């Protein structure tokens, strides 16, 4: 049992059966290695400890682990049907014009052709125009530069998702 000073959402996460905790973490990030590292470090005394463990696990992901994590993300502007998390995170594209949506689709495809994976950005709080500008800027990166940017963006996404996991009321 976790300490009574542990925030309720975090205590609930710490107390989950391993299978349920694994599933909850997998919802935050599709990397098996990341999930394994965060499970191994339970229980967490504070949300900050969980976020630090997430950052440390993200820093150690191999290119294959990063590819696995990215595979869990739909393209910007095309959240998976029935996926409220991606829809919420990509809300900046929801009200975008048809022209911007078409441009984003074209840019997503060009990016995917260049790098072999979806364009990944922490979309929370960004407008469609900001996401479009980011893909235009990043498409000129080298694969190594882009892999490290993706690692950083995944880390931001994971923190947001983990905060929702441990800070929500039951």
Short mmCIF file of N, CA and C in Angstrom, two decimals:
data_model
loop_
_atom_site.label_atom_id
_atom_site.label_comp_id
_atom_site.label_asym_id
_atom_site.label_seq_id
_atom_site.Cartn_x
_atom_site.Cartn_y
_atom_site.Cartn_z
N UNK A 1 0.84 -1.18 0.00
CA UNK A 1 0.00 0.00 0.00
C UNK A 1 0.88 1.24 0.00
N UNK A 2 0.47 2.28 -0.69
CA UNK A 2 1.27 3.49 -0.79
C UNK A 2 0.94 4.44 0.35
N UNK A 3 1.81 5.41 0.55
CA UNK A 3 1.66 6.38 1.63
C UNK A 3 0.40 7.20 1.43
N UNK A 4 -0.18 7.63 2.58
CA UNK A 4 -1.38 8.46 2.49
C UNK A 4 -1.06 9.85 1.96
N UNK A 5 0.23 10.27 1.98
CA UNK A 5 0.60 11.58 1.45
C UNK A 5 0.76 11.55 -0.08
N UNK A 6 0.74 10.37 -0.65
CA UNK A 6 0.82 10.25 -2.10
C UNK A 6 -0.50 10.73 -2.69
N UNK A 7 -0.45 11.59 -3.73
CA UNK A 7 -1.71 12.04 -4.35
C UNK A 7 -2.59 10.84 -4.72
N UNK A 8 -3.91 10.98 -4.57
CA UNK A 8 -4.82 9.85 -4.78
C UNK A 8 -4.68 9.16 -6.15
N UNK A 9 -4.56 9.92 -7.20
CA UNK A 9 -4.43 9.32 -8.54
C UNK A 9 -3.15 8.51 -8.68
N UNK A 10 -2.07 9.03 -8.09
CA UNK A 10 -0.79 8.31 -8.14
C UNK A 10 -0.86 7.07 -7.25
N UNK A 11 -1.47 7.19 -6.09
CA UNK A 11 -1.63 6.02 -5.20
C UNK A 11 -2.43 4.93 -5.91
N UNK A 12 -3.48 5.34 -6.61
CA UNK A 12 -4.30 4.38 -7.36
C UNK A 12 -3.45 3.69 -8.42
N UNK A 13 -2.62 4.46 -9.15
CA UNK A 13 -1.73 3.87 -10.16
C UNK A 13 -0.73 2.91 -9.50
N UNK A 14 -0.12 3.33 -8.40
CA UNK A 14 0.85 2.48 -7.71
C UNK A 14 0.23 1.16 -7.26
N UNK A 15 -1.06 1.20 -6.89
CA UNK A 15 -1.73 0.02 -6.35
C UNK A 15 -2.34 -0.90 -7.41
N UNK A 16 -2.31 -0.48 -8.67
CA UNK A 16 -2.87 -1.33 -9.72
C UNK A 16 -2.13 -2.65 -9.83
N UNK A 17 -2.86 -3.69 -10.16
CA UNK A 17 -2.22 -4.97 -10.49
C UNK A 17 -1.27 -4.70 -11.66
N UNK A 18 -0.22 -5.50 -11.79
CA UNK A 18 0.78 -5.24 -12.82
C UNK A 18 0.17 -5.19 -14.22
N UNK A 19 -0.73 -6.10 -14.52
CA UNK A 19 -1.33 -6.12 -15.86
C UNK A 19 -2.11 -4.84 -16.15
N UNK A 20 -2.86 -4.36 -15.17
CA UNK A 20 -3.62 -3.13 -15.34
C UNK A 20 -2.69 -1.92 -15.44
N UNK A 21 -1.63 -1.90 -14.65
CA UNK A 21 -0.65 -0.80 -14.71
C UNK A 21 0.05 -0.81 -16.07
N UNK A 22 0.39 -2.00 -16.56
CA UNK A 22 1.02 -2.13 -17.87
C UNK A 22 0.10 -1.56 -18.96
N UNK A 23 -1.17 -1.90 -18.89
CA UNK A 23 -2.14 -1.41 -19.88
C UNK A 23 -2.27 0.11 -19.80
N UNK A 24 -2.32 0.65 -18.58
CA UNK A 24 -2.44 2.11 -18.41
C UNK A 24 -1.21 2.82 -18.98
N UNK A 25 -0.03 2.28 -18.72
CA UNK A 25 1.19 2.88 -19.25
C UNK A 25 1.26 2.75 -20.77
N UNK A 26 0.81 1.62 -21.27
CA UNK A 26 0.82 1.41 -22.72
C UNK A 26 -0.09 2.41 -23.43
N UNK A 27 -1.15 2.85 -22.76
CA UNK A 27 -2.01 3.89 -23.31
C UNK A 27 -1.25 5.21 -23.43
N UNK A 28 -0.30 5.44 -22.53
CA UNK A 28 0.50 6.67 -22.56
C UNK A 28 1.59 6.58 -23.61
N UNK A 29 2.21 5.42 -23.76
CA UNK A 29 3.32 5.24 -24.70
C UNK A 29 3.37 3.79 -25.16
N UNK A 30 3.49 3.61 -26.47
CA UNK A 30 3.45 2.25 -27.04
C UNK A 30 4.78 1.51 -26.96
N UNK A 31 5.82 2.12 -26.39
CA UNK A 31 7.11 1.44 -26.28
C UNK A 31 7.11 0.44 -25.12
N UNK A 32 7.35 -0.81 -25.45
CA UNK A 32 7.41 -1.86 -24.44
C UNK A 32 8.54 -1.60 -23.45
N UNK A 33 9.69 -1.13 -23.94
CA UNK A 33 10.85 -0.86 -23.07
C UNK A 33 10.52 0.26 -22.07
N UNK A 34 9.86 1.30 -22.53
CA UNK A 34 9.48 2.41 -21.67
C UNK A 34 8.51 1.91 -20.59
N UNK A 35 7.50 1.17 -20.99
CA UNK A 35 6.52 0.63 -20.04
C UNK A 35 7.23 -0.24 -19.01
N UNK A 36 8.10 -1.11 -19.46
CA UNK A 36 8.81 -2.02 -18.55
C UNK A 36 9.61 -1.25 -17.50
N UNK A 37 10.31 -0.20 -17.94
CA UNK A 37 11.12 0.59 -17.00
C UNK A 37 10.25 1.30 -15.97
N UNK A 38 9.12 1.85 -16.41
CA UNK A 38 8.26 2.55 -15.46
C UNK A 38 7.59 1.59 -14.49
N UNK A 39 7.22 0.42 -14.95
CA UNK A 39 6.65 -0.59 -14.06
C UNK A 39 7.66 -1.02 -13.00
N UNK A 40 8.90 -1.21 -13.42
CA UNK A 40 9.94 -1.69 -12.51
C UNK A 40 10.24 -0.70 -11.38
N UNK A 41 9.97 0.56 -11.61
CA UNK A 41 10.30 1.59 -10.61
C UNK A 41 9.14 1.91 -9.67
N UNK A 42 7.99 1.24 -9.85
CA UNK A 42 6.87 1.48 -8.93
C UNK A 42 7.22 0.96 -7.55
N UNK A 43 6.67 1.54 -6.51
CA UNK A 43 5.73 2.65 -6.46
C UNK A 43 6.47 4.00 -6.52
N UNK A 44 5.75 5.00 -6.95
CA UNK A 44 6.27 6.36 -7.04
C UNK A 44 5.72 7.18 -5.88
N UNK A 45 6.60 7.95 -5.24
CA UNK A 45 6.19 8.77 -4.10
C UNK A 45 5.48 10.05 -4.56
N UNK A 46 5.89 10.55 -5.73
CA UNK A 46 5.33 11.81 -6.22
C UNK A 46 5.13 11.72 -7.73
N UNK A 47 4.24 12.53 -8.26
CA UNK A 47 4.12 12.59 -9.72
C UNK A 47 5.45 12.98 -10.38
N UNK A 48 6.19 13.87 -9.75
CA UNK A 48 7.48 14.30 -10.30
C UNK A 48 8.44 13.12 -10.42
N UNK A 49 8.38 12.19 -9.47
CA UNK A 49 9.22 11.00 -9.55
C UNK A 49 8.84 10.13 -10.74
N UNK A 50 7.54 10.02 -10.99
CA UNK A 50 7.06 9.27 -12.16
C UNK A 50 7.52 9.96 -13.45
N UNK A 51 7.39 11.29 -13.50
CA UNK A 51 7.79 12.02 -14.71
C UNK A 51 9.30 11.90 -14.95
N UNK A 52 10.08 11.95 -13.87
CA UNK A 52 11.53 11.80 -14.00
C UNK A 52 11.88 10.40 -14.51
N UNK A 53 11.18 9.39 -14.01
CA UNK A 53 11.41 8.02 -14.49
C UNK A 53 11.04 7.91 -15.96
N UNK A 54 9.96 8.58 -16.36
CA UNK A 54 9.56 8.58 -17.77
C UNK A 54 10.65 9.22 -18.63
N UNK A 55 11.16 10.37 -18.18
CA UNK A 55 12.21 11.06 -18.94
C UNK A 55 13.46 10.19 -19.06
N UNK A 56 13.83 9.53 -17.97
CA UNK A 56 15.02 8.68 -17.99
C UNK A 56 14.81 7.49 -18.93
N UNK A 57 13.63 6.90 -18.89
CA UNK A 57 13.34 5.76 -19.78
C UNK A 57 13.33 6.23 -21.23
N UNK A 58 12.78 7.40 -21.50
CA UNK A 58 12.75 7.93 -22.86
C UNK A 58 14.16 8.16 -23.39
N UNK A 59 15.04 8.65 -22.54
CA UNK A 59 16.42 8.94 -22.95
C UNK A 59 17.16 7.67 -23.36
N UNK A 60 16.75 6.53 -22.83
CA UNK A 60 17.45 5.28 -23.10
C UNK A 60 16.82 4.44 -24.22
N UNK A 61 15.73 4.92 -24.80
CA UNK A 61 15.10 4.14 -25.87
C UNK A 61 16.02 4.04 -27.08
N UNK A 62 16.09 2.85 -27.62
CA UNK A 62 16.86 2.62 -28.85
C UNK A 62 16.04 3.13 -30.04
N UNK A 63 16.66 3.24 -31.21
CA UNK A 63 15.88 3.60 -32.40
C UNK A 63 14.68 2.66 -32.63
N UNK A 64 14.85 1.38 -32.37
CA UNK A 64 13.74 0.42 -32.52
C UNK A 64 12.64 0.70 -31.49
N UNK A 65 13.03 1.04 -30.26
CA UNK A 65 12.05 1.38 -29.22
C UNK A 65 11.29 2.64 -29.60
N UNK A 66 12.01 3.63 -30.14
CA UNK A 66 11.35 4.87 -30.59
C UNK A 66 10.36 4.57 -31.71
N UNK A 67 10.76 3.71 -32.63
CA UNK A 67 9.86 3.34 -33.74
C UNK A 67 8.59 2.69 -33.19
N UNK A 68 8.75 1.83 -32.19
CA UNK A 68 7.59 1.19 -31.57
C UNK A 68 6.69 2.24 -30.91
N UNK A 69 7.29 3.20 -30.23
CA UNK A 69 6.51 4.26 -29.59
C UNK A 69 5.78 5.10 -30.63
N UNK A 70 6.45 5.46 -31.71
CA UNK A 70 5.83 6.28 -32.75
C UNK A 70 4.69 5.55 -33.44
N UNK A 71 4.79 4.25 -33.54
CA UNK A 71 3.73 3.46 -34.20
C UNK A 71 2.40 3.59 -33.47
N UNK A 72 2.44 4.01 -32.22
CA UNK A 72 1.21 4.19 -31.46
C UNK A 72 0.53 5.53 -31.69
N UNK A 73 1.09 6.35 -32.57
CA UNK A 73 0.55 7.69 -32.81
C UNK A 73 0.01 7.81 -34.23
N UNK A 74 -1.24 8.28 -34.36
CA UNK A 74 -1.79 8.52 -35.70
C UNK A 74 -1.21 9.80 -36.30
N UNK A 75 -1.29 9.96 -37.60
CA UNK A 75 -0.82 11.20 -38.23
C UNK A 75 -1.59 12.41 -37.71
N UNK A 76 -0.90 13.55 -37.65
CA UNK A 76 -1.54 14.80 -37.26
C UNK A 76 -2.66 15.10 -38.25
N UNK A 77 -3.82 15.40 -37.71
CA UNK A 77 -4.98 15.71 -38.54
C UNK A 77 -5.85 14.51 -38.84
N UNK A 78 -5.39 13.33 -38.42
CA UNK A 78 -6.16 12.11 -38.67
C UNK A 78 -6.15 11.21 -37.44
N UNK A 79 -6.71 11.69 -36.32
CA UNK A 79 -6.75 10.83 -35.13
C UNK A 79 -7.56 9.57 -35.42
N UNK A 80 -7.21 8.51 -34.74
CA UNK A 80 -7.92 7.24 -34.95
C UNK A 80 -9.36 7.38 -34.48
N UNK A 81 -10.31 6.84 -35.24
CA UNK A 81 -11.71 6.87 -34.79
C UNK A 81 -11.83 6.18 -33.43
N UNK A 82 -12.58 6.81 -32.56
CA UNK A 82 -12.78 6.23 -31.23
C UNK A 82 -11.61 6.42 -30.28
N UNK A 83 -10.62 7.24 -30.65
CA UNK A 83 -9.45 7.49 -29.80
C UNK A 83 -9.56 8.90 -29.22
N UNK A 84 -10.20 9.03 -28.04
CA UNK A 84 -10.40 10.37 -27.48
C UNK A 84 -9.09 11.07 -27.12
N UNK A 85 -8.06 10.32 -26.77
CA UNK A 85 -6.78 10.93 -26.40
C UNK A 85 -6.18 11.67 -27.59
N UNK A 86 -6.05 10.99 -28.73
CA UNK A 86 -5.49 11.63 -29.92
C UNK A 86 -6.37 12.78 -30.39
N UNK A 87 -7.67 12.60 -30.34
CA UNK A 87 -8.59 13.67 -30.76
C UNK A 87 -8.41 14.91 -29.88
N UNK A 88 -8.29 14.70 -28.58
CA UNK A 88 -8.10 15.82 -27.65
C UNK A 88 -6.75 16.49 -27.92
N UNK A 89 -5.70 15.70 -28.09
CA UNK A 89 -4.37 16.25 -28.30
C UNK A 89 -4.26 16.99 -29.63
N UNK A 90 -5.00 16.55 -30.62
CA UNK A 90 -4.93 17.17 -31.95
C UNK A 90 -6.07 18.16 -32.18
N UNK A 91 -6.66 18.66 -31.13
CA UNK A 91 -7.81 19.55 -31.26
C UNK A 91 -7.51 20.77 -32.13
N UNK A 92 -6.25 21.18 -32.20
CA UNK A 92 -5.87 22.32 -33.02
C UNK A 92 -6.14 22.12 -34.50
N UNK A 93 -6.24 20.86 -34.93
CA UNK A 93 -6.55 20.58 -36.33
C UNK A 93 -8.04 20.43 -36.56
N UNK A 94 -8.81 20.25 -35.52
CA UNK A 94 -10.24 19.99 -35.67
C UNK A 94 -10.96 21.12 -36.39
N UNK A 95 -10.61 22.36 -36.08
CA UNK A 95 -11.29 23.49 -36.72
C UNK A 95 -10.53 24.06 -37.91
N UNK A 96 -9.50 23.35 -38.35
CA UNK A 96 -8.68 23.85 -39.47
C UNK A 96 -9.49 23.84 -40.76
N UNK A 97 -9.12 24.73 -41.65
CA UNK A 97 -9.78 24.81 -42.95
C UNK A 97 -9.48 23.54 -43.76
N UNK A 98 -10.32 23.29 -44.75
CA UNK A 98 -10.08 22.14 -45.63
C UNK A 98 -8.74 22.28 -46.32
N UNK A 99 -8.36 23.50 -46.68
CA UNK A 99 -7.07 23.72 -47.35
C UNK A 99 -5.91 23.36 -46.43
N UNK A 100 -6.01 23.76 -45.16
CA UNK A 100 -4.94 23.43 -44.20
C UNK A 100 -4.89 21.93 -43.95
N UNK A 101 -6.05 21.30 -43.84
CA UNK A 101 -6.08 19.84 -43.65
C UNK A 101 -5.45 19.12 -44.84
N UNK A 102 -5.74 19.58 -46.04
CA UNK A 102 -5.16 18.97 -47.24
C UNK A 102 -3.65 19.19 -47.27
N UNK A 103 -3.21 20.39 -46.92
CA UNK A 103 -1.77 20.68 -46.88
C UNK A 103 -1.08 19.81 -45.84
N UNK A 104 -1.71 19.65 -44.69
CA UNK A 104 -1.12 18.83 -43.63
C UNK A 104 -1.01 17.38 -44.07
N UNK A 105 -2.02 16.87 -44.77
CA UNK A 105 -1.96 15.51 -45.28
C UNK A 105 -0.78 15.35 -46.23
N UNK A 106 -0.62 16.30 -47.13
CA UNK A 106 0.49 16.26 -48.09
C UNK A 106 1.84 16.31 -47.36
N UNK A 107 1.95 17.19 -46.38
CA UNK A 107 3.19 17.30 -45.61
C UNK A 107 3.45 16.03 -44.79
N UNK A 108 2.40 15.48 -44.18
CA UNK A 108 2.56 14.22 -43.43
C UNK A 108 3.12 13.13 -44.33
N UNK A 109 2.59 13.02 -45.54
CA UNK A 109 3.05 11.98 -46.47
C UNK A 109 4.50 12.22 -46.89
N UNK A 110 4.86 13.47 -47.16
CA UNK A 110 6.24 13.80 -47.53
C UNK A 110 7.19 13.49 -46.38
N UNK A 111 6.78 13.84 -45.18
CA UNK A 111 7.58 13.57 -43.99
C UNK A 111 7.77 12.07 -43.81
N UNK A 112 6.67 11.32 -43.94
CA UNK A 112 6.74 9.87 -43.77
C UNK A 112 7.63 9.24 -44.84
N UNK A 113 7.57 9.73 -46.06
CA UNK A 113 8.46 9.24 -47.12
C UNK A 113 9.92 9.50 -46.76
N UNK A 114 10.20 10.66 -46.19
CA UNK A 114 11.58 11.03 -45.87
C UNK A 114 12.12 10.26 -44.67
N UNK A 115 11.32 10.12 -43.64
CA UNK A 115 11.82 9.55 -42.38
C UNK A 115 11.33 8.14 -42.07
N UNK A 116 10.30 7.68 -42.76
CA UNK A 116 9.82 6.31 -42.54
C UNK A 116 8.88 6.16 -41.36
N UNK A 117 8.39 7.27 -40.81
CA UNK A 117 7.44 7.22 -39.70
C UNK A 117 6.60 8.49 -39.72
N UNK A 118 5.52 8.48 -38.92
CA UNK A 118 4.63 9.64 -38.87
C UNK A 118 5.37 10.85 -38.30
N UNK A 119 4.91 12.01 -38.71
CA UNK A 119 5.38 13.25 -38.09
C UNK A 119 4.83 13.29 -36.68
N UNK A 120 5.71 13.43 -35.70
CA UNK A 120 5.29 13.39 -34.31
C UNK A 120 5.64 14.71 -33.65
N UNK A 121 4.63 15.30 -33.05
CA UNK A 121 4.81 16.56 -32.31
C UNK A 121 3.85 16.54 -31.13
N UNK A 122 4.25 17.18 -30.06
CA UNK A 122 3.32 17.34 -28.94
C UNK A 122 2.32 18.40 -29.39
N UNK A 123 1.17 17.94 -29.84
CA UNK A 123 0.17 18.80 -30.47
C UNK A 123 -0.71 19.54 -29.47
N UNK A 124 -0.68 19.14 -28.21
CA UNK A 124 -1.53 19.77 -27.20
C UNK A 124 -1.27 21.27 -27.16
N UNK A 125 -2.35 22.03 -27.35
CA UNK A 125 -2.26 23.48 -27.28
C UNK A 125 -1.76 24.17 -28.55
N UNK A 126 -1.44 23.39 -29.58
CA UNK A 126 -0.94 23.98 -30.82
C UNK A 126 -2.08 24.13 -31.83
N UNK A 127 -1.98 25.16 -32.63
CA UNK A 127 -2.94 25.35 -33.71
C UNK A 127 -2.53 24.52 -34.91
N UNK A 128 -3.45 24.35 -35.83
CA UNK A 128 -3.14 23.65 -37.07
C UNK A 128 -2.00 24.32 -37.81
N UNK A 129 -1.99 25.64 -37.82
CA UNK A 129 -0.92 26.39 -38.50
C UNK A 129 0.43 26.14 -37.85
N UNK A 130 0.47 26.10 -36.52
CA UNK A 130 1.72 25.83 -35.81
C UNK A 130 2.25 24.43 -36.14
N UNK A 131 1.35 23.46 -36.22
CA UNK A 131 1.78 22.09 -36.55
C UNK A 131 2.28 22.03 -37.99
N UNK A 132 1.57 22.71 -38.90
CA UNK A 132 2.01 22.76 -40.29
C UNK A 132 3.41 23.39 -40.39
N UNK A 133 3.60 24.51 -39.70
CA UNK A 133 4.89 25.19 -39.75
C UNK A 133 6.00 24.30 -39.18
N UNK A 134 5.69 23.55 -38.14
CA UNK A 134 6.69 22.66 -37.53
C UNK A 134 7.11 21.56 -38.49
N UNK A 135 6.15 20.93 -39.18
CA UNK A 135 6.53 19.86 -40.12
C UNK A 135 7.33 20.45 -41.28
N UNK A 136 6.98 21.66 -41.73
CA UNK A 136 7.74 22.29 -42.81
C UNK A 136 9.18 22.55 -42.36
N UNK A 137 9.34 22.99 -41.13
CA UNK A 137 10.67 23.27 -40.60
C UNK A 137 11.49 21.98 -40.40
N UNK A 138 10.83 20.95 -39.88
CA UNK A 138 11.56 19.74 -39.51
C UNK A 138 11.85 18.80 -40.68
N UNK A 139 11.15 18.94 -41.77
CA UNK A 139 11.35 18.01 -42.89
C UNK A 139 12.76 18.11 -43.48
N UNK A 140 13.42 19.23 -43.23
CA UNK A 140 14.79 19.41 -43.71
C UNK A 140 15.85 18.84 -42.78
N UNK A 141 15.46 18.33 -41.64
CA UNK A 141 16.42 17.75 -40.68
C UNK A 141 17.04 16.47 -41.21
N UNK A 142 18.18 16.12 -40.64
CA UNK A 142 18.75 14.81 -40.91
C UNK A 142 17.96 13.78 -40.11
N UNK A 143 18.02 12.51 -40.49
CA UNK A 143 17.34 11.49 -39.68
C UNK A 143 17.78 11.48 -38.22
N UNK A 144 19.07 11.69 -37.96
CA UNK A 144 19.55 11.70 -36.57
C UNK A 144 18.97 12.89 -35.80
N UNK A 145 18.96 14.07 -36.42
CA UNK A 145 18.37 15.24 -35.76
C UNK A 145 16.90 14.99 -35.46
N UNK A 146 16.21 14.45 -36.44
CA UNK A 146 14.77 14.24 -36.29
C UNK A 146 14.47 13.20 -35.22
N UNK A 147 15.29 12.16 -35.14
CA UNK A 147 15.08 11.14 -34.11
C UNK A 147 15.15 11.75 -32.72
N UNK A 148 16.09 12.68 -32.50
CA UNK A 148 16.21 13.30 -31.18
C UNK A 148 15.07 14.28 -30.91
N UNK A 149 14.60 14.97 -31.95
CA UNK A 149 13.43 15.84 -31.78
C UNK A 149 12.21 14.99 -31.43
N UNK A 150 12.05 13.88 -32.13
CA UNK A 150 10.93 12.97 -31.86
C UNK A 150 11.01 12.45 -30.42
N UNK A 151 12.21 12.11 -29.97
CA UNK A 151 12.39 11.64 -28.59
C UNK A 151 11.89 12.71 -27.60
N UNK A 152 12.25 13.97 -27.86
CA UNK A 152 11.83 15.07 -27.00
C UNK A 152 10.31 15.25 -27.04
N UNK A 153 9.74 15.22 -28.25
CA UNK A 153 8.29 15.38 -28.39
C UNK A 153 7.54 14.24 -27.72
N UNK A 154 8.03 13.02 -27.87
CA UNK A 154 7.41 11.87 -27.18
C UNK A 154 7.46 12.06 -25.67
N UNK A 155 8.58 12.55 -25.18
CA UNK A 155 8.70 12.80 -23.75
C UNK A 155 7.65 13.78 -23.26
N UNK A 156 7.40 14.84 -24.04
CA UNK A 156 6.37 15.82 -23.67
C UNK A 156 4.98 15.18 -23.68
N UNK A 157 4.71 14.40 -24.72
CA UNK A 157 3.41 13.72 -24.82
C UNK A 157 3.23 12.77 -23.64
N UNK A 158 4.27 11.99 -23.33
CA UNK A 158 4.18 11.04 -22.23
C UNK A 158 3.90 11.74 -20.91
N UNK A 159 4.55 12.88 -20.66
CA UNK A 159 4.31 13.62 -19.42
C UNK A 159 2.86 14.07 -19.33
N UNK A 160 2.32 14.59 -20.43
CA UNK A 160 0.92 15.03 -20.43
C UNK A 160 -0.01 13.85 -20.14
N UNK A 161 0.25 12.74 -20.81
CA UNK A 161 -0.60 11.57 -20.61
C UNK A 161 -0.45 10.99 -19.21
N UNK A 162 0.77 10.97 -18.69
CA UNK A 162 0.97 10.47 -17.32
C UNK A 162 0.29 11.39 -16.32
N UNK A 163 0.36 12.70 -16.55
CA UNK A 163 -0.29 13.61 -15.61
C UNK A 163 -1.79 13.38 -15.59
N UNK A 164 -2.38 13.11 -16.74
CA UNK A 164 -3.82 12.80 -16.76
C UNK A 164 -4.09 11.50 -16.01
N UNK A 165 -3.19 10.54 -16.16
CA UNK A 165 -3.36 9.24 -15.50
C UNK A 165 -3.32 9.37 -13.98
N UNK A 166 -2.37 10.14 -13.45
CA UNK A 166 -2.17 10.16 -11.99
C UNK A 166 -2.84 11.34 -11.30
N UNK A 167 -3.32 12.32 -12.06
CA UNK A 167 -3.93 13.47 -11.40
C UNK A 167 -5.44 13.48 -11.49
N UNK A 168 -6.01 12.55 -12.29
CA UNK A 168 -7.47 12.47 -12.40
C UNK A 168 -8.04 11.86 -11.13
N UNK A 169 -9.25 12.29 -10.81
CA UNK A 169 -9.97 11.67 -9.71
C UNK A 169 -10.50 10.32 -10.17
N UNK A 170 -10.80 9.47 -9.23
CA UNK A 170 -11.22 8.10 -9.55
C UNK A 170 -12.38 8.06 -10.48
#
